Amino acid sequence: MPISPADASVLQNEADRAARQVCRRLRLAPHDREDVRQDLLADVLARLRFYDARRGSLGAFAGTVMKRRAARLAHRIQRDRARLAPMSLDAPVPGGDGLTFADTISESDGHAATVGQPFDSFAMVDRRLDCECALGLLDGADLALCQQLVDQTPTEIARAGVTARAKIYRQLASIRLTLTAIGFAA
């Protein structure tokens, strides 16, 4: 069925209205409106061969088709949002007595745990045991340095005046060598 300029104008107006409603209801970004509009127009144009002028106006037909397509789009977008479940790591955990979501994830799980990817708890236990064994082989000065490095950089430790920065880096090289010798990747 050929489309006259008047019919094209009706279809575009209906698509604009429906796209505005979808974007407002789903709180989509303004730049998404044109994509939604094109999707709605493509759906109407694909179904235009089923239009019967005896049953109603083109605007009513387009409005009905776009309303149904918009509902399917909205459902898909909401399903995708629910699947992704965007959440801040600083968001409080319900019933967590002040815990945040980040507090519930161990450092070894990392980002993979936040997006639902599996992690190997046995490998995590093995890694922790290896770490404890390796730390048991270090002397007191090396352990003290490791403790300080949790919160500070070598430069900050040297600025505190306890020891020279070059000595800290030599000590770190020695620690790495010890850990590598026992098979623990430092």
C-alpha positions as a printed Julia matrix, in Angstrom:
186×3 Matrix{Float64}:
   0.0     0.0    0.0
   1.56    3.33  -1.03
   1.81    5.91   1.72
   0.72    9.47   0.99
   2.48   12.43   2.63
  -0.59   12.94   4.85
  -0.48    9.3    5.97
   3.27    9.56   6.62
   2.63   12.62   8.76
  -0.01   10.75  10.77
   2.35    7.81  11.32
   5.21   10.09  12.38
   2.99   12.01  14.81
   1.74    8.78  16.37
   5.3     7.46  16.62
   6.48   10.7   18.26
   3.67   10.58  20.82
   4.2     6.9   21.64
   8.0     7.27  21.87
   7.61   10.23  24.26
   5.3     8.18  26.47
   7.62    5.16  26.53
  10.69    7.27  27.31
   8.89    9.19  30.04
   7.38    6.1   31.65
  10.67    4.14  31.62
  12.83    7.19  32.4
  14.98    6.61  29.32
  17.59    9.11  28.23
  16.44   11.72  25.68
  18.72   10.3   23.0
  16.88    6.95  23.23
  13.62    8.53  22.06
  14.64    8.48  18.4
  15.57    4.78  18.6
  12.21    3.95  20.19
  10.44    6.08  17.56
  12.2     4.25  14.71
  11.37    0.88  16.26
   7.7     1.82  16.53
   7.59    3.16  12.97
   9.25    0.02  11.61
   6.68   -2.15  13.37
   3.76   -0.12  11.99
   5.19   -0.17   8.47
   5.63   -3.94   8.66
   1.97   -4.32   9.69
   0.55   -1.7    7.34
  -0.6    -4.36   4.87
  -3.17   -5.46   7.48
  -4.72   -1.99   7.68
  -8.37   -1.88   6.57
  -9.75    1.64   6.07
 -13.34    0.34   6.56
 -12.54   -0.61  10.18
 -11.05    2.71  11.29
  -8.64    5.52  10.6
  -4.95    5.07   9.93
  -4.17    7.02  13.11
  -6.25    4.63  15.22
  -4.61    1.6   13.58
  -1.12    3.05  14.06
  -1.93    4.02  17.65
  -3.07    0.49  18.49
  -0.07   -1.16  16.83
   2.36    1.26  18.49
   0.72    0.87  21.88
   1.21   -2.89  21.72
   4.77   -2.58  20.43
   5.54   -0.02  23.13
   4.25   -2.44  25.77
   6.54   -5.18  24.43
   9.48   -2.76  24.37
   8.76   -1.63  27.92
   8.54   -5.22  29.13
  11.88   -6.06  27.48
  13.6    -3.0   28.93
  12.24   -3.7   32.43
  13.31   -7.35  32.16
  16.82   -6.3   31.11
  17.01   -3.8   33.96
  15.89   -6.43  36.47
  18.43   -8.91  35.14
  21.27   -6.42  35.4
  20.08   -5.09  38.77
  22.23   -1.98  38.86
  23.23   -1.28  42.43
  25.79    0.82  44.18
  28.48   -0.88  46.19
  27.86    1.79  48.83
  24.16    0.89  49.12
  23.22   -0.37  52.57
  22.27   -4.03  52.9
  18.75   -4.47  54.31
  19.0    -5.76  57.87
  22.78   -5.5   57.71
  23.29   -3.22  60.73
  25.1    -0.58  58.7
  26.85   -2.97  56.3
  27.16   -1.91  52.7
  26.95   -4.21  49.7
  30.74   -3.89  49.27
  31.25   -5.19  52.82
  29.52   -8.46  51.92
  31.88   -9.27  49.05
  35.32  -10.59  49.79
  38.21   -9.02  47.96
  39.15  -12.3   46.29
  35.67  -12.62  44.73
  36.09   -9.21  43.16
  33.84   -7.76  40.5
  32.74  -11.19  39.26
  30.74  -11.77  42.44
  28.83   -8.5   42.0
  27.59   -9.5   38.56
  26.66  -13.05  39.52
  29.56  -14.91  37.98
  30.64  -18.07  39.75
  33.77  -18.15  41.83
  35.66  -21.12  43.14
  35.42  -21.27  46.92
  37.94  -24.15  47.06
  40.51  -22.09  45.16
  39.8   -19.24  47.55
  40.5   -21.47  50.58
  43.67  -22.83  48.94
  44.86  -19.3   48.22
  44.23  -18.23  51.81
  46.13  -21.27  53.18
  49.03  -20.6   50.8
  49.09  -16.98  51.92
  49.16  -17.94  55.61
  51.96  -20.45  54.95
  53.96  -17.83  53.03
  53.47  -15.21  55.72
  54.66  -17.73  58.3
  58.02  -17.91  56.54
  58.62  -14.15  56.75
  60.47  -12.61  59.67
  59.02   -9.94  61.96
  60.41   -6.94  60.05
  59.01   -8.22  56.75
  55.61   -8.88  58.32
  55.6    -5.38  59.81
  56.35   -3.92  56.37
  53.55   -5.98  54.79
  51.16   -4.66  57.44
  52.17   -1.08  56.74
  51.8    -1.59  52.98
  48.14   -2.47  53.43
  47.38    1.17  54.28
  50.35    3.13  52.91
  52.61    3.34  49.89
  56.36    2.83  50.26
  56.85    6.58  49.78
  54.44    7.4   52.62
  56.23    4.94  54.91
  59.59    6.53  54.06
  58.19   10.04  54.68
  57.2     8.94  58.18
  60.96    8.79  58.83
  61.13    5.17  59.97
  63.39    3.96  57.17
  64.73    5.01  53.78
  62.62    4.47  50.68
  65.42    2.54  48.93
  65.65    0.18  51.9
  61.88   -0.44  51.72
  62.15   -1.37  48.04
  65.11   -3.68  48.75
  63.08   -5.33  51.51
  60.14   -5.71  49.11
  62.4    -7.37  46.53
  63.59   -9.78  49.22
  59.98  -10.57  50.22
  59.03  -11.2   46.59
  62.03  -13.48  46.15
  61.09  -15.47  49.26
  57.47  -15.81  48.16
  58.46  -16.8   44.62
  60.89  -19.41  45.96
  58.09  -21.19  47.83
  55.79  -21.03  44.78
  53.55  -18.2   45.91
  53.12  -15.64  43.13
  53.72  -12.24  44.68
